């Protein structure tokens, strides 16, 4: 799908009914054994729901979040300015995933710093924050805990499971672990595993955090500090990979910030270029709200995900038990999760005689395109969900 120039904002959003979100929590007292073999004795999941569950509970859509997102998928919080969910342009009344038709569920993964049990919470064995002692997690661990929450809601089967980036990996995980529980799968800007280059980016970001003097081996909470320098660098590295070269050149180019007489300051430490200022701003903002141990856990879960590994690297064999119909989308300038990786997923599904809709969208925004309002991308998603029977 070619789409070189599209507005970032959808005017429909300005006139649609306001969706009010309500944060919810669910406590699980039954211990769960994680993929690592570690046992989490009890845990809590933060979640939100939008729309109404129908009588036979056939209209549920689970939305899985990416690295720095959470359960607040759509809508706004009553009385709170600038509180739109991270996919509020995609999910809501009259939007591509229409909450007049579907009951949408967003769940915050364990290990997060946005409400679900994670490193910042108390370890019952010590009475102190888990910190670096929080168990290592996998995509499969998240899927299993999500399934337990759906069990508690009485939802035996999902009309669809949907996610972008790391969320898309969870979509694949759902179809591998619980194929009978998913009718449709929507995997956007994702991959069946990370390339070596992607793992390398994650490792550099982790090293920035772990070598920060304020990290204290992951137990910085007890010291009353936060490894902000490491978090800033980690975010700057990540943000570079989420944008395309075209977008960076269009937004910033080689523009100078506060140039003296149109020239350079000839400084190795001061901010001179606009792109430097932007990255520092993004890093500073991230360091104020994200947890360092959570960053380490989530990026490692990204690294580990590789369903074909247990089948000699054969993705077709790994997908043999999948039952759902799929919608897969990629973006031409996304070099972190390139279209070629989505095509691997499509080929493996087609080889297993699964029904697949694939959209490869020519958009300039890089990996972040899956979060932006793009008429053709949203149109393809809208069309797919309109044809889901509930």
PDB file of C-alpha atoms in Angstrom, residues 30-271:
ATOM      1  CA  UNK A  30      -1.830 -18.804  43.029  1.00  0.00           C
ATOM      2  CA  UNK A  31       1.939 -19.108  42.379  1.00  0.00           C
ATOM      3  CA  UNK A  32       3.022 -19.250  38.749  1.00  0.00           C
ATOM      4  CA  UNK A  33       6.123 -21.023  37.449  1.00  0.00           C
ATOM      5  CA  UNK A  34       7.836 -18.929  34.789  1.00  0.00           C
ATOM      6  CA  UNK A  35       9.754 -20.172  31.756  1.00  0.00           C
ATOM      7  CA  UNK A  36      13.015 -19.664  33.649  1.00  0.00           C
ATOM      8  CA  UNK A  37      11.857 -22.088  36.347  1.00  0.00           C
ATOM      9  CA  UNK A  38      11.501 -19.294  38.883  1.00  0.00           C
ATOM     10  CA  UNK A  39       8.246 -19.125  40.806  1.00  0.00           C
ATOM     11  CA  UNK A  40       6.341 -15.883  41.268  1.00  0.00           C
ATOM     12  CA  UNK A  41       4.395 -16.509  44.497  1.00  0.00           C
ATOM     13  CA  UNK A  42       1.630 -14.000  43.787  1.00  0.00           C
ATOM     14  CA  UNK A  43       1.131 -11.098  41.438  1.00  0.00           C
ATOM     15  CA  UNK A  44      -1.266  -8.378  40.360  1.00  0.00           C
ATOM     16  CA  UNK A  45      -2.193  -7.325  36.835  1.00  0.00           C
ATOM     17  CA  UNK A  46      -3.357  -3.839  35.912  1.00  0.00           C
ATOM     18  CA  UNK A  47      -5.823  -3.755  33.036  1.00  0.00           C
ATOM     19  CA  UNK A  48      -8.546  -1.746  31.318  1.00  0.00           C
ATOM     20  CA  UNK A  49     -11.555  -2.673  29.229  1.00  0.00           C
ATOM     21  CA  UNK A  50     -13.493  -0.703  26.614  1.00  0.00           C
ATOM     22  CA  UNK A  51     -16.913  -1.442  25.166  1.00  0.00           C
ATOM     23  CA  UNK A  52     -19.317  -4.142  26.327  1.00  0.00           C
ATOM     24  CA  UNK A  53     -18.796  -7.898  26.450  1.00  0.00           C
ATOM     25  CA  UNK A  54     -21.685  -9.477  24.562  1.00  0.00           C
ATOM     26  CA  UNK A  55     -23.921 -12.243  25.935  1.00  0.00           C
ATOM     27  CA  UNK A  56     -21.936 -15.166  24.529  1.00  0.00           C
ATOM     28  CA  UNK A  57     -18.581 -13.431  25.175  1.00  0.00           C
ATOM     29  CA  UNK A  58     -17.571 -13.749  21.530  1.00  0.00           C
ATOM     30  CA  UNK A  59     -16.511 -10.138  20.890  1.00  0.00           C
ATOM     31  CA  UNK A  60     -13.400  -9.852  23.085  1.00  0.00           C
ATOM     32  CA  UNK A  61     -10.226  -8.358  21.583  1.00  0.00           C
ATOM     33  CA  UNK A  62      -6.974  -8.479  23.563  1.00  0.00           C
ATOM     34  CA  UNK A  63      -4.449  -5.724  22.779  1.00  0.00           C
ATOM     35  CA  UNK A  64      -0.842  -6.512  23.753  1.00  0.00           C
ATOM     36  CA  UNK A  65       1.510  -3.619  24.445  1.00  0.00           C
ATOM     37  CA  UNK A  66       5.054  -2.880  23.338  1.00  0.00           C
ATOM     38  CA  UNK A  67       8.148  -1.973  25.364  1.00  0.00           C
ATOM     39  CA  UNK A  68       7.293   1.327  27.051  1.00  0.00           C
ATOM     40  CA  UNK A  69       3.488   1.156  26.830  1.00  0.00           C
ATOM     41  CA  UNK A  70       0.930  -0.268  29.251  1.00  0.00           C
ATOM     42  CA  UNK A  71      -2.697  -1.274  29.775  1.00  0.00           C
ATOM     43  CA  UNK A  72      -4.013   2.230  28.988  1.00  0.00           C
ATOM     44  CA  UNK A  73      -4.698   1.429  25.362  1.00  0.00           C
ATOM     45  CA  UNK A  74      -7.572   3.746  24.523  1.00  0.00           C
ATOM     46  CA  UNK A  75      -9.795   6.540  25.772  1.00  0.00           C
ATOM     47  CA  UNK A  76      -8.955   9.172  28.358  1.00  0.00           C
ATOM     48  CA  UNK A  77      -9.112   9.362  32.135  1.00  0.00           C
ATOM     49  CA  UNK A  78     -11.980  11.471  33.447  1.00  0.00           C
ATOM     50  CA  UNK A  79     -10.800  14.924  34.508  1.00  0.00           C
ATOM     51  CA  UNK A  80      -7.205  14.304  33.461  1.00  0.00           C
ATOM     52  CA  UNK A  81      -5.743  16.341  30.627  1.00  0.00           C
ATOM     53  CA  UNK A  82      -3.468  14.738  28.029  1.00  0.00           C
ATOM     54  CA  UNK A  83      -4.348  11.225  29.146  1.00  0.00           C
ATOM     55  CA  UNK A  84      -5.187   9.561  25.828  1.00  0.00           C
ATOM     56  CA  UNK A  85      -4.332   5.877  25.590  1.00  0.00           C
ATOM     57  CA  UNK A  86      -1.310   4.998  23.491  1.00  0.00           C
ATOM     58  CA  UNK A  87      -3.480   3.542  20.689  1.00  0.00           C
ATOM     59  CA  UNK A  88      -6.423   5.930  21.076  1.00  0.00           C
ATOM     60  CA  UNK A  89      -6.329   6.696  17.339  1.00  0.00           C
ATOM     61  CA  UNK A  90      -6.946   3.000  16.583  1.00  0.00           C
ATOM     62  CA  UNK A  91      -9.383   1.828  19.270  1.00  0.00           C
ATOM     63  CA  UNK A  92     -12.671   3.429  20.282  1.00  0.00           C
ATOM     64  CA  UNK A  93     -16.205   4.200  19.073  1.00  0.00           C
ATOM     65  CA  UNK A  94     -16.229   4.357  15.279  1.00  0.00           C
ATOM     66  CA  UNK A  95     -12.473   3.748  14.991  1.00  0.00           C
ATOM     67  CA  UNK A  96     -10.814   0.811  13.143  1.00  0.00           C
ATOM     68  CA  UNK A  97     -11.229  -1.396  16.227  1.00  0.00           C
ATOM     69  CA  UNK A  98     -14.737  -0.231  17.030  1.00  0.00           C
ATOM     70  CA  UNK A  99     -15.692  -0.479  20.703  1.00  0.00           C
ATOM     71  CA  UNK A 100     -19.350  -0.264  19.685  1.00  0.00           C
ATOM     72  CA  UNK A 101     -18.806  -3.787  18.351  1.00  0.00           C
ATOM     73  CA  UNK A 102     -15.857  -5.190  20.290  1.00  0.00           C
ATOM     74  CA  UNK A 103     -14.973  -5.560  23.967  1.00  0.00           C
ATOM     75  CA  UNK A 104     -11.315  -4.511  24.047  1.00  0.00           C
ATOM     76  CA  UNK A 105      -8.952  -5.511  26.870  1.00  0.00           C
ATOM     77  CA  UNK A 106      -5.547  -3.985  27.581  1.00  0.00           C
ATOM     78  CA  UNK A 107      -3.321  -5.742  30.132  1.00  0.00           C
ATOM     79  CA  UNK A 108      -0.114  -4.410  31.654  1.00  0.00           C
ATOM     80  CA  UNK A 109       2.513  -7.154  31.600  1.00  0.00           C
ATOM     81  CA  UNK A 110       4.170  -8.441  34.759  1.00  0.00           C
ATOM     82  CA  UNK A 111       7.606  -6.920  35.199  1.00  0.00           C
ATOM     83  CA  UNK A 112       6.295  -3.526  34.132  1.00  0.00           C
ATOM     84  CA  UNK A 113       6.450  -0.275  36.069  1.00  0.00           C
ATOM     85  CA  UNK A 114       2.888   0.788  35.254  1.00  0.00           C
ATOM     86  CA  UNK A 115       0.798  -1.086  37.797  1.00  0.00           C
ATOM     87  CA  UNK A 116       1.337  -4.811  37.349  1.00  0.00           C
ATOM     88  CA  UNK A 117       3.715  -6.590  39.717  1.00  0.00           C
ATOM     89  CA  UNK A 118       7.298  -5.763  38.817  1.00  0.00           C
ATOM     90  CA  UNK A 119      10.753  -4.909  40.191  1.00  0.00           C
ATOM     91  CA  UNK A 120       9.465  -1.852  42.070  1.00  0.00           C
ATOM     92  CA  UNK A 121       7.006  -3.958  44.076  1.00  0.00           C
ATOM     93  CA  UNK A 122       7.722  -5.730  47.346  1.00  0.00           C
ATOM     94  CA  UNK A 123       9.337  -9.150  47.298  1.00  0.00           C
ATOM     95  CA  UNK A 124       7.406 -11.080  49.982  1.00  0.00           C
ATOM     96  CA  UNK A 125      10.515 -13.105  50.786  1.00  0.00           C
ATOM     97  CA  UNK A 126      12.552 -10.037  51.803  1.00  0.00           C
ATOM     98  CA  UNK A 127      10.039  -7.283  52.518  1.00  0.00           C
ATOM     99  CA  UNK A 128      11.964  -4.997  50.148  1.00  0.00           C
ATOM    100  CA  UNK A 129      11.557  -4.094  46.495  1.00  0.00           C
ATOM    101  CA  UNK A 130      12.335  -6.948  44.109  1.00  0.00           C
ATOM    102  CA  UNK A 131      14.828  -4.842  42.154  1.00  0.00           C
ATOM    103  CA  UNK A 132      17.284  -7.005  40.225  1.00  0.00           C
ATOM    104  CA  UNK A 133      15.920 -10.128  41.969  1.00  0.00           C
ATOM    105  CA  UNK A 134      12.694 -10.025  39.974  1.00  0.00           C
ATOM    106  CA  UNK A 135      12.601 -13.184  37.828  1.00  0.00           C
ATOM    107  CA  UNK A 136      13.650 -13.037  34.190  1.00  0.00           C
ATOM    108  CA  UNK A 137      10.588 -12.997  31.930  1.00  0.00           C
ATOM    109  CA  UNK A 138       9.643 -14.231  28.470  1.00  0.00           C
ATOM    110  CA  UNK A 139       6.908 -13.369  25.999  1.00  0.00           C
ATOM    111  CA  UNK A 140       5.374 -16.743  26.841  1.00  0.00           C
ATOM    112  CA  UNK A 141       5.175 -15.781  30.540  1.00  0.00           C
ATOM    113  CA  UNK A 142       3.184 -12.684  29.615  1.00  0.00           C
ATOM    114  CA  UNK A 143       0.817 -14.680  27.417  1.00  0.00           C
ATOM    115  CA  UNK A 144       0.143 -17.210  30.180  1.00  0.00           C
ATOM    116  CA  UNK A 145      -0.671 -14.521  32.731  1.00  0.00           C
ATOM    117  CA  UNK A 146      -2.899 -12.736  30.225  1.00  0.00           C
ATOM    118  CA  UNK A 147      -4.746 -16.017  29.673  1.00  0.00           C
ATOM    119  CA  UNK A 148      -5.331 -16.365  33.419  1.00  0.00           C
ATOM    120  CA  UNK A 149      -6.874 -12.892  33.554  1.00  0.00           C
ATOM    121  CA  UNK A 150      -9.153 -13.764  30.633  1.00  0.00           C
ATOM    122  CA  UNK A 151     -10.128 -16.957  32.469  1.00  0.00           C
ATOM    123  CA  UNK A 152     -11.163 -14.828  35.445  1.00  0.00           C
ATOM    124  CA  UNK A 153     -13.281 -12.663  33.126  1.00  0.00           C
ATOM    125  CA  UNK A 154     -14.939 -15.799  31.743  1.00  0.00           C
ATOM    126  CA  UNK A 155     -13.555 -15.317  28.230  1.00  0.00           C
ATOM    127  CA  UNK A 156     -12.763 -18.708  26.729  1.00  0.00           C
ATOM    128  CA  UNK A 157     -11.949 -17.506  23.212  1.00  0.00           C
ATOM    129  CA  UNK A 158     -10.853 -14.202  21.721  1.00  0.00           C
ATOM    130  CA  UNK A 159     -12.395 -12.713  18.616  1.00  0.00           C
ATOM    131  CA  UNK A 160      -8.901 -11.316  18.033  1.00  0.00           C
ATOM    132  CA  UNK A 161      -5.556 -10.703  19.682  1.00  0.00           C
ATOM    133  CA  UNK A 162      -3.712  -7.641  18.416  1.00  0.00           C
ATOM    134  CA  UNK A 163      -0.365  -5.954  18.942  1.00  0.00           C
ATOM    135  CA  UNK A 164       2.493  -4.052  17.345  1.00  0.00           C
ATOM    136  CA  UNK A 165       6.246  -4.554  17.755  1.00  0.00           C
ATOM    137  CA  UNK A 166       6.779  -6.531  20.984  1.00  0.00           C
ATOM    138  CA  UNK A 167       2.986  -6.684  21.182  1.00  0.00           C
ATOM    139  CA  UNK A 168       3.035  -8.495  17.835  1.00  0.00           C
ATOM    140  CA  UNK A 169       5.372 -11.098  19.295  1.00  0.00           C
ATOM    141  CA  UNK A 170       2.788 -11.674  22.013  1.00  0.00           C
ATOM    142  CA  UNK A 171       0.192 -12.148  19.270  1.00  0.00           C
ATOM    143  CA  UNK A 172       2.356 -14.934  17.861  1.00  0.00           C
ATOM    144  CA  UNK A 173       2.849 -16.327  21.369  1.00  0.00           C
ATOM    145  CA  UNK A 174      -0.900 -16.522  21.907  1.00  0.00           C
ATOM    146  CA  UNK A 175      -1.359 -18.490  18.710  1.00  0.00           C
ATOM    147  CA  UNK A 176       1.409 -20.901  19.648  1.00  0.00           C
ATOM    148  CA  UNK A 177       0.410 -21.495  23.272  1.00  0.00           C
ATOM    149  CA  UNK A 178      -3.392 -21.255  22.991  1.00  0.00           C
ATOM    150  CA  UNK A 179      -4.287 -21.750  19.308  1.00  0.00           C
ATOM    151  CA  UNK A 180      -7.824 -22.850  20.142  1.00  0.00           C
ATOM    152  CA  UNK A 181      -8.499 -19.593  22.017  1.00  0.00           C
ATOM    153  CA  UNK A 182      -7.850 -17.195  19.099  1.00  0.00           C
ATOM    154  CA  UNK A 183     -10.063 -16.714  16.012  1.00  0.00           C
ATOM    155  CA  UNK A 184      -8.163 -13.797  14.480  1.00  0.00           C
ATOM    156  CA  UNK A 185      -4.613 -12.495  14.980  1.00  0.00           C
ATOM    157  CA  UNK A 186      -3.433  -8.983  14.091  1.00  0.00           C
ATOM    158  CA  UNK A 187       0.372  -8.685  14.116  1.00  0.00           C
ATOM    159  CA  UNK A 188       1.783  -5.295  13.146  1.00  0.00           C
ATOM    160  CA  UNK A 189       5.397  -4.151  12.640  1.00  0.00           C
ATOM    161  CA  UNK A 190       6.786  -7.249  14.293  1.00  0.00           C
ATOM    162  CA  UNK A 191       9.090 -10.218  13.681  1.00  0.00           C
ATOM    163  CA  UNK A 192       9.356 -13.942  14.509  1.00  0.00           C
ATOM    164  CA  UNK A 193      12.599 -13.176  16.378  1.00  0.00           C
ATOM    165  CA  UNK A 194      15.137 -10.392  16.747  1.00  0.00           C
ATOM    166  CA  UNK A 195      18.052 -10.068  14.378  1.00  0.00           C
ATOM    167  CA  UNK A 196      21.579  -9.949  15.798  1.00  0.00           C
ATOM    168  CA  UNK A 197      21.602  -6.190  15.114  1.00  0.00           C
ATOM    169  CA  UNK A 198      18.443  -5.719  17.189  1.00  0.00           C
ATOM    170  CA  UNK A 199      19.889  -7.731  20.061  1.00  0.00           C
ATOM    171  CA  UNK A 200      23.020  -5.599  19.811  1.00  0.00           C
ATOM    172  CA  UNK A 201      21.011  -2.368  20.139  1.00  0.00           C
ATOM    173  CA  UNK A 202      19.269  -3.807  23.206  1.00  0.00           C
ATOM    174  CA  UNK A 203      22.571  -4.807  24.775  1.00  0.00           C
ATOM    175  CA  UNK A 204      24.122  -1.363  24.299  1.00  0.00           C
ATOM    176  CA  UNK A 205      21.057   0.180  25.941  1.00  0.00           C
ATOM    177  CA  UNK A 206      21.235  -2.293  28.843  1.00  0.00           C
ATOM    178  CA  UNK A 207      24.926  -1.588  29.349  1.00  0.00           C
ATOM    179  CA  UNK A 208      24.199   2.133  29.500  1.00  0.00           C
ATOM    180  CA  UNK A 209      21.866   1.389  32.419  1.00  0.00           C
ATOM    181  CA  UNK A 210      23.915  -1.226  34.282  1.00  0.00           C
ATOM    182  CA  UNK A 211      27.117   0.863  34.150  1.00  0.00           C
ATOM    183  CA  UNK A 212      25.416   3.959  35.539  1.00  0.00           C
ATOM    184  CA  UNK A 213      26.940   4.530  39.021  1.00  0.00           C
ATOM    185  CA  UNK A 214      23.417   5.001  40.388  1.00  0.00           C
ATOM    186  CA  UNK A 215      22.298   1.539  39.250  1.00  0.00           C
ATOM    187  CA  UNK A 216      23.751  -0.263  42.309  1.00  0.00           C
ATOM    188  CA  UNK A 217      23.353  -3.703  40.773  1.00  0.00           C
ATOM    189  CA  UNK A 218      19.642  -3.108  40.252  1.00  0.00           C
ATOM    190  CA  UNK A 219      18.931  -2.291  43.930  1.00  0.00           C
ATOM    191  CA  UNK A 220      18.988   1.476  43.521  1.00  0.00           C
ATOM    192  CA  UNK A 221      15.605   1.863  45.263  1.00  0.00           C
ATOM    193  CA  UNK A 222      17.237   1.258  48.640  1.00  0.00           C
ATOM    194  CA  UNK A 223      19.756   4.006  47.868  1.00  0.00           C
ATOM    195  CA  UNK A 224      17.089   6.576  47.032  1.00  0.00           C
ATOM    196  CA  UNK A 225      18.471   7.197  43.534  1.00  0.00           C
ATOM    197  CA  UNK A 226      17.543   6.446  39.926  1.00  0.00           C
ATOM    198  CA  UNK A 227      20.065   5.600  37.156  1.00  0.00           C
ATOM    199  CA  UNK A 228      18.754   8.428  34.994  1.00  0.00           C
ATOM    200  CA  UNK A 229      21.902   8.837  32.941  1.00  0.00           C
ATOM    201  CA  UNK A 230      21.698   5.230  31.796  1.00  0.00           C
ATOM    202  CA  UNK A 231      17.975   5.459  31.111  1.00  0.00           C
ATOM    203  CA  UNK A 232      18.483   8.623  29.063  1.00  0.00           C
ATOM    204  CA  UNK A 233      21.083   6.973  26.854  1.00  0.00           C
ATOM    205  CA  UNK A 234      18.998   3.804  26.520  1.00  0.00           C
ATOM    206  CA  UNK A 235      16.030   5.824  25.335  1.00  0.00           C
ATOM    207  CA  UNK A 236      18.116   7.874  22.927  1.00  0.00           C
ATOM    208  CA  UNK A 237      19.482   4.682  21.361  1.00  0.00           C
ATOM    209  CA  UNK A 238      16.020   3.175  21.112  1.00  0.00           C
ATOM    210  CA  UNK A 239      14.439   6.300  19.712  1.00  0.00           C
ATOM    211  CA  UNK A 240      16.958   6.486  16.882  1.00  0.00           C
ATOM    212  CA  UNK A 241      15.936   2.982  15.818  1.00  0.00           C
ATOM    213  CA  UNK A 242      12.212   3.786  15.910  1.00  0.00           C
ATOM    214  CA  UNK A 243      12.510   6.640  13.371  1.00  0.00           C
ATOM    215  CA  UNK A 244      13.444   6.476   9.713  1.00  0.00           C
ATOM    216  CA  UNK A 245      16.263   8.444   8.125  1.00  0.00           C
ATOM    217  CA  UNK A 246      13.651  10.265   6.014  1.00  0.00           C
ATOM    218  CA  UNK A 247      11.727  11.457   9.071  1.00  0.00           C
ATOM    219  CA  UNK A 248      14.889  12.581  10.863  1.00  0.00           C
ATOM    220  CA  UNK A 249      16.002  14.573   7.840  1.00  0.00           C
ATOM    221  CA  UNK A 250      12.542  16.059   7.320  1.00  0.00           C
ATOM    222  CA  UNK A 251      12.056  17.075  10.961  1.00  0.00           C
ATOM    223  CA  UNK A 252      15.603  18.116  11.845  1.00  0.00           C
ATOM    224  CA  UNK A 253      18.030  17.827   8.945  1.00  0.00           C
ATOM    225  CA  UNK A 254      21.271  19.549   9.884  1.00  0.00           C
ATOM    226  CA  UNK A 255      19.532  22.468  11.565  1.00  0.00           C
ATOM    227  CA  UNK A 256      21.518  24.111  14.313  1.00  0.00           C
ATOM    228  CA  UNK A 257      20.113  25.111  17.680  1.00  0.00           C
ATOM    229  CA  UNK A 258      21.041  28.575  18.941  1.00  0.00           C
ATOM    230  CA  UNK A 259      23.781  28.964  16.360  1.00  0.00           C
ATOM    231  CA  UNK A 260      26.036  31.998  16.772  1.00  0.00           C
ATOM    232  CA  UNK A 261      26.027  34.147  13.606  1.00  0.00           C
ATOM    233  CA  UNK A 262      24.838  31.134  11.648  1.00  0.00           C
ATOM    234  CA  UNK A 263      27.952  29.187  12.544  1.00  0.00           C
ATOM    235  CA  UNK A 264      29.005  26.400  14.909  1.00  0.00           C
ATOM    236  CA  UNK A 265      29.904  26.715  18.574  1.00  0.00           C
ATOM    237  CA  UNK A 266      32.743  24.238  18.006  1.00  0.00           C
ATOM    238  CA  UNK A 267      31.865  22.397  21.183  1.00  0.00           C
ATOM    239  CA  UNK A 268      32.102  18.659  21.799  1.00  0.00           C
ATOM    240  CA  UNK A 269      29.720  18.731  24.769  1.00  0.00           C
ATOM    241  CA  UNK A 270      27.085  21.406  24.219  1.00  0.00           C
ATOM    242  CA  UNK A 271      23.929  20.788  22.194  1.00  0.00           C
TER     243      UNK A 271
END
